[in-house]
GROMACS .gro file of C-alpha atoms in nm:
model
  283
    1MET     CA    1  19.663  16.737  16.854
    2SER     CA    2  19.740  16.432  16.722
    3PRO     CA    3  19.672  16.397  16.410
    4THR     CA    4  19.447  16.083  16.297
    5HIS     CA    5  19.470  15.842  16.040
    6ASP     CA    6  19.017  15.812  15.988
    7PHE     CA    7  18.887  16.019  15.722
    8HIS     CA    8  18.556  16.104  15.476
    9TYR     CA    9  18.505  16.172  15.158
   10ARG     CA   10  18.281  16.257  14.902
   11VAL     CA   11  18.203  16.258  14.491
   12GLY     CA   12  18.133  16.599  14.372
   13ALA     CA   13  17.907  16.461  14.078
   14ARG     CA   14  17.582  16.273  14.133
   15VAL     CA   15  17.627  15.881  14.098
   16GLY     CA   16  17.420  15.640  13.878
   17GLY     CA   17  17.318  15.356  13.995
   18PHE     CA   18  17.076  15.193  14.232
   19ARG     CA   19  17.235  15.049  14.552
   20PRO     CA   20  17.203  15.288  14.810
   21GLY     CA   21  17.419  15.481  14.957
   22ALA     CA   22  17.615  15.771  15.069
   23HIS     CA   23  17.651  16.043  14.727
   24ALA     CA   24  17.435  16.222  14.606
   25GLY     CA   25  17.199  15.988  14.283
   26LEU     CA   26  17.090  16.013  13.958
   27ALA     CA   27  16.813  15.732  14.025
   28PHE     CA   28  16.531  15.830  14.202
   29GLY     CA   29  16.449  15.665  14.489
   30ALA     CA   30  16.361  15.652  14.889
   31GLY     CA   31  16.522  16.036  14.950
   32ASP     CA   32  16.519  16.432  15.038
   33ASP     CA   33  16.669  16.524  14.708
   34PHE     CA   34  16.317  16.657  14.572
   35VAL     CA   35  16.350  16.679  14.192
   36THR     CA   36  15.983  16.708  13.996
   37HIS     CA   37  15.597  16.567  14.126
   38ALA     CA   38  15.430  16.259  13.898
   39THR     CA   39  15.157  16.189  13.833
   40LEU     CA   40  14.993  15.859  14.116
   41PHE     CA   41  14.873  15.713  13.770
   42ALA     CA   42  15.307  15.663  13.623
   43ARG     CA   43  15.447  15.641  13.985
   44PRO     CA   44  15.193  15.377  14.200
   45ASP     CA   45  15.388  15.508  14.523
   46PRO     CA   46  15.120  15.622  14.778
   47ARG     CA   47  15.306  15.725  15.007
   48ARG     CA   48  15.509  16.024  14.828
   49ILE     CA   49  15.142  16.171  14.746
   50ASP     CA   50  15.127  16.540  14.802
   51LEU     CA   51  14.801  16.713  14.963
   52ARG     CA   52  14.880  17.003  14.896
   53ALA     CA   53  15.046  16.978  14.497
   54SER     CA   54  14.715  16.778  14.341
   55LEU     CA   55  14.456  17.013  14.582
   56ARG     CA   56  14.724  17.269  14.336
   57ASP     CA   57  14.697  17.040  13.987
   58PRO     CA   58  14.518  17.209  13.712
   59ARG     CA   59  14.369  16.880  13.574
   60GLY     CA   60  14.280  16.736  13.948
   61GLU     CA   61  14.546  16.421  13.934
   62TRP     CA   62  14.691  16.263  14.302
   63LEU     CA   63  15.042  16.382  14.257
   64VAL     CA   64  15.342  16.196  14.441
   65ARG     CA   65  15.681  16.373  14.489
   66LEU     CA   66  15.996  16.221  14.327
   67ALA     CA   67  16.271  16.246  14.507
   68ARG     CA   68  16.663  16.065  14.411
   69GLN     CA   69  16.850  15.845  14.601
   70ARG     CA   70  17.156  15.822  14.797
   71SER     CA   71  17.335  15.565  14.601
   72HIS     CA   72  17.685  15.339  14.674
   73ILE     CA   73  18.008  15.425  14.399
   74PRO     CA   74  18.260  15.151  14.391
   75VAL     CA   75  18.548  15.208  14.554
   76PHE     CA   76  18.951  15.104  14.408
   77ALA     CA   77  19.292  15.220  14.522
   78LEU     CA   78  19.630  15.130  14.337
   79ILE     CA   79  19.953  15.086  14.492
   80ASP     CA   80  20.271  15.169  14.350
   81VAL     CA   81  20.479  14.841  14.585
   82SER     CA   82  20.753  14.981  14.265
   83ALA     CA   83  21.194  14.960  14.433
   84SER     CA   84  21.111  15.346  14.589
   85MET     CA   85  20.819  15.285  14.728
   86GLY     CA   86  21.076  15.069  15.020
   87PHE     CA   87  21.260  15.373  15.113
   88GLY     CA   88  21.144  15.696  15.373
   89THR     CA   89  21.265  15.805  15.674
   90PRO     CA   90  21.146  15.738  15.986
   91THR     CA   91  20.882  15.536  15.790
   92ARG     CA   92  20.892  15.411  15.472
   93LYS     CA   93  20.655  15.535  15.179
   94LEU     CA   94  20.541  15.161  15.156
   95ASP     CA   95  20.396  15.134  15.599
   96LEU     CA   96  20.333  15.448  15.524
   97ALA     CA   97  20.018  15.379  15.233
   98ALA     CA   98  19.977  15.109  15.418
   99ASP     CA   99  19.863  15.277  15.702
  100PHE     CA  100  19.647  15.501  15.417
  101VAL     CA  101  19.465  15.190  15.249
  102ALA     CA  102  19.361  15.032  15.638
  103ALA     CA  103  19.189  15.448  15.730
  104LEU     CA  104  19.000  15.395  15.372
  105GLY     CA  105  18.858  15.066  15.420
  106ARG     CA  106  18.688  15.250  15.728
  107ALA     CA  107  18.651  15.524  15.515
  108ALA     CA  108  18.434  15.282  15.241
  109ALA     CA  109  18.278  15.049  15.501
  110ALA     CA  110  18.143  15.378  15.694
  111ALA     CA  111  17.994  15.551  15.308
  112GLY     CA  112  17.880  15.170  15.188
  113ASP     CA  113  18.066  15.148  14.904
  114PRO     CA  114  18.274  14.855  14.814
  115LEU     CA  115  18.657  14.893  14.791
  116SER     CA  116  18.933  14.686  14.504
  117LEU     CA  117  19.263  14.694  14.610
  118SER     CA  118  19.508  14.619  14.329
  119ALA     CA  119  19.929  14.632  14.351
  120PHE     CA  120  20.197  14.713  14.151
  121ASP     CA  121  20.549  14.770  13.969
  122HIS     CA  122  20.676  14.632  13.608
  123ALA     CA  123  20.361  14.462  13.654
  124GLU     CA  124  20.012  14.374  13.812
  125ARG     CA  125  20.140  14.170  14.092
  126PRO     CA  126  19.763  13.899  14.219
  127GLU     CA  127  19.859  13.817  14.576
  128LEU     CA  128  19.856  14.209  14.701
  129ARG     CA  129  19.500  14.181  14.524
  130LEU     CA  130  19.130  14.222  14.730
  131ALA     CA  131  18.808  14.213  14.588
  132PRO     CA  132  18.533  14.483  14.598
  133SER     CA  133  18.471  14.473  15.029
  134ARG     CA  134  18.294  14.639  15.252
  135GLN     CA  135  18.476  14.463  15.562
  136PRO     CA  136  18.674  14.681  15.701
  137GLY     CA  137  18.942  14.412  15.876
  138LEU     CA  138  19.028  14.254  15.581
  139VAL     CA  139  19.172  14.554  15.445
  140ALA     CA  140  19.314  14.579  15.789
  141GLN     CA  141  19.460  14.275  15.684
  142TYR     CA  142  19.563  14.297  15.324
  143ALA     CA  143  19.709  14.647  15.475
  144GLU     CA  144  19.963  14.426  15.717
  145GLN     CA  145  20.031  14.252  15.371
  146LEU     CA  146  20.146  14.523  15.194
  147ARG     CA  147  20.415  14.648  15.514
  148ALA     CA  148  20.592  14.230  15.456
  149ALA     CA  149  20.546  14.358  15.032
  150GLU     CA  150  20.938  14.311  14.868
  151CYS     CA  151  21.001  14.677  14.671
  152ARG     CA  152  21.190  14.492  14.427
  153SER     CA  153  21.128  14.659  14.058
  154GLY     CA  154  21.171  14.974  14.043
  155ALA     CA  155  20.954  15.017  13.669
  156HIS     CA  156  20.616  15.114  13.678
  157GLY     CA  157  20.415  14.905  13.403
  158GLY     CA  158  20.226  14.733  13.560
  159LEU     CA  159  20.039  15.013  13.644
  160ILE     CA  160  19.862  14.987  13.315
  161ASP     CA  161  19.741  14.598  13.332
  162ALA     CA  162  19.612  14.723  13.672
  163LEU     CA  163  19.354  14.987  13.573
  164ALA     CA  164  19.196  14.832  13.279
  165PRO     CA  165  18.926  14.692  13.435
  166LEU     CA  166  18.812  15.028  13.551
  167ALA     CA  167  18.868  15.214  13.219
  168GLY     CA  168  18.546  15.348  13.126
  169ARG     CA  169  18.389  15.252  13.493
  170GLN     CA  170  18.232  15.523  13.722
  171ALA     CA  171  18.458  15.474  13.986
  172GLN     CA  172  18.653  15.689  14.258
  173VAL     CA  173  18.958  15.603  14.186
  174PHE     CA  174  19.307  15.592  14.488
  175LEU     CA  175  19.655  15.584  14.245
  176VAL     CA  176  19.875  15.598  14.583
  177SER     CA  177  20.270  15.545  14.496
  178ASP     CA  178  20.567  15.843  14.472
  179PHE     CA  179  20.471  15.915  14.188
  180HIS     CA  180  20.846  15.907  14.035
  181ARG     CA  181  20.942  15.822  13.709
  182HIS     CA  182  20.576  15.817  13.567
  183ASP     CA  183  20.522  16.048  13.352
  184ASP     CA  184  20.552  15.828  13.061
  185GLY     CA  185  20.258  15.558  13.091
  186LEU     CA  186  20.130  15.806  13.396
  187ASP     CA  187  19.872  16.040  13.079
  188ALA     CA  188  19.797  15.674  12.956
  189ALA     CA  189  19.678  15.566  13.328
  190LEU     CA  190  19.453  15.893  13.309
  191ASP     CA  191  19.259  15.831  12.980
  192LEU     CA  192  19.194  15.469  13.124
  193LEU     CA  193  18.981  15.671  13.388
  194GLY     CA  194  18.815  15.884  13.149
  195ARG     CA  195  18.436  15.871  13.372
  196ALA     CA  196  18.608  15.747  13.769
  197ARG     CA  197  18.671  16.102  14.060
  198VAL     CA  198  19.077  16.023  14.069
  199THR     CA  199  19.275  16.122  14.354
  200PRO     CA  200  19.673  16.053  14.332
  201ILE     CA  201  19.796  15.987  14.722
  202VAL     CA  202  20.194  16.105  14.673
  203ILE     CA  203  20.339  15.967  14.910
  204TRP     CA  204  20.742  16.177  14.995
  205SER     CA  205  20.940  16.073  15.229
  206PRO     CA  206  21.182  16.363  15.391
  207GLY     CA  207  21.485  16.208  15.295
  208GLU     CA  208  21.381  16.286  14.955
  209THR     CA  209  21.230  16.660  15.012
  210GLU     CA  210  21.484  16.715  15.261
  211PRO     CA  211  21.890  16.772  15.256
  212PRO     CA  212  22.108  16.637  15.518
  213ALA     CA  213  22.268  16.863  15.710
  214GLY     CA  214  22.630  17.012  15.729
  215ASP     CA  215  22.923  17.011  15.417
  216GLY     CA  216  23.092  16.730  15.306
  217LEU     CA  217  23.059  16.381  15.111
  218LEU     CA  218  22.751  16.222  15.070
  219ARG     CA  219  22.676  15.797  14.854
  220LEU     CA  220  22.302  15.851  14.746
  221ARG     CA  221  22.201  15.592  14.613
  222ASP     CA  222  21.874  15.564  14.330
  223LEU     CA  223  21.590  15.428  14.428
  224GLU     CA  224  21.481  15.280  14.089
  225ASN     CA  225  21.785  15.153  13.994
  226GLY     CA  226  22.009  15.122  14.306
  227ARG     CA  227  22.281  15.259  14.109
  228LEU     CA  228  22.535  15.511  14.389
  229ARG     CA  229  22.592  15.837  14.312
  230GLU     CA  230  22.898  16.035  14.505
  231LEU     CA  231  22.760  16.446  14.603
  232TRP     CA  232  22.971  16.647  14.769
  233LEU     CA  233  22.763  16.883  15.020
  234ARG     CA  234  22.705  17.190  15.008
  235PRO     CA  235  22.473  17.567  15.020
  236GLU     CA  236  22.419  17.543  14.671
  237LEU     CA  237  22.414  17.187  14.609
  238ARG     CA  238  22.075  17.224  14.912
  239ARG     CA  239  21.941  17.506  14.723
  240ARG     CA  240  21.891  17.355  14.431
  241TRP     CA  241  21.816  17.010  14.534
  242ARG     CA  242  21.485  17.237  14.750
  243SER     CA  243  21.444  17.383  14.398
  244ALA     CA  244  21.408  16.960  14.209
  245VAL     CA  245  21.157  16.912  14.446
  246ALA     CA  246  20.999  17.217  14.399
  247GLU     CA  247  21.005  17.180  14.076
  248ARG     CA  248  20.857  16.860  14.019
  249ARG     CA  249  20.554  16.929  14.232
  250ARG     CA  250  20.449  17.201  14.064
  251ALA     CA  251  20.483  16.967  13.811
  252LEU     CA  252  20.279  16.660  13.913
  253ASP     CA  253  20.012  16.950  13.985
  254LEU     CA  254  20.032  17.134  13.595
  255HIS     CA  255  19.985  16.742  13.512
  256PHE     CA  256  19.673  16.654  13.736
  257GLN     CA  257  19.483  17.008  13.696
  258ALA     CA  258  19.431  16.998  13.351
  259ARG     CA  259  19.270  16.688  13.383
  260GLY     CA  260  19.099  16.908  13.626
  261ILE     CA  261  19.213  16.608  13.918
  262ARG     CA  262  19.378  16.803  14.278
  263ALA     CA  263  19.673  16.472  14.378
  264PHE     CA  264  19.694  16.454  14.781
  265TYR     CA  265  20.054  16.512  14.946
  266MET     CA  266  20.006  16.301  15.255
  267SER     CA  267  20.245  16.364  15.573
  268ASP     CA  268  20.461  16.177  15.832
  269PRO     CA  269  20.245  16.038  16.010
  270PHE     CA  270  19.872  15.987  15.780
  271ASP     CA  271  19.712  16.301  15.886
  272GLY     CA  272  19.356  16.203  15.812
  273ASP     CA  273  19.149  16.498  15.858
  274ALA     CA  274  19.379  16.671  15.624
  275LEU     CA  275  19.287  16.481  15.349
  276THR     CA  276  18.919  16.549  15.478
  277ARG     CA  277  18.966  16.891  15.484
  278HIS     CA  278  19.147  16.791  15.093
  279PHE     CA  279  18.772  16.604  14.952
  280LEU     CA  280  18.548  16.910  15.103
  281GLU     CA  281  18.769  17.200  14.961
  282GLY     CA  282  18.687  16.971  14.635
  283ALA     CA  283  18.917  16.720  14.593
   0.00000   0.00000   0.00000
């Protein structure tokens, strides 16, 4: 069975706010998540009178049931459009990011959550910004803009600027990148998102993670600065290549796990079912 692009996310902790949505909330309201009883005088809602509890009440009070309602949560996705995201075989990493963004638009609309989108390289890219929306059609148009975007800068300084509006806010945040050379600014970015639920979407191309077959002279171009290198490909170099990829993944995982975050490593094609399982397993 081929993978589907659609997925569903969930937020592990209860969310604040009074607007109804799909996630377990903190506010009292309509819902079936019973919390406690209150007197009818304190909560004048006769529709929620609990006759059995009222008959057992030693003070003879009319009691109503209080439940927590399900609430919405703002969703944000920040997409890396630096030079390395323009690479990928057979699919560019930026095209995979666009597939994810389109699927996220449908997932957020199904959950009733407002979705905001932003992109960055050495600075925030204002032409690639989408205000909060619950319309998957607008998000699909944004995904097409993303496919056409130029990946020209090798820097990532715009990440902090793009995240600044989220500082201290409760939200579900997706960081979409290959996370090459992000180490310096990544801690500062995660510090801004102390109250948010963060899900890193790590996009690596098979052309990066698996060396070419066969021995011979290989010309490599640095994805960020464009410099060329020549290497003689041999079994030992292939072993070191794979080892370096495994070590980079280990380092990223440890970096995120120190903050209670689990990254999702995207495959080609994007597998929405795998991302849904990632959330069900406690991402």
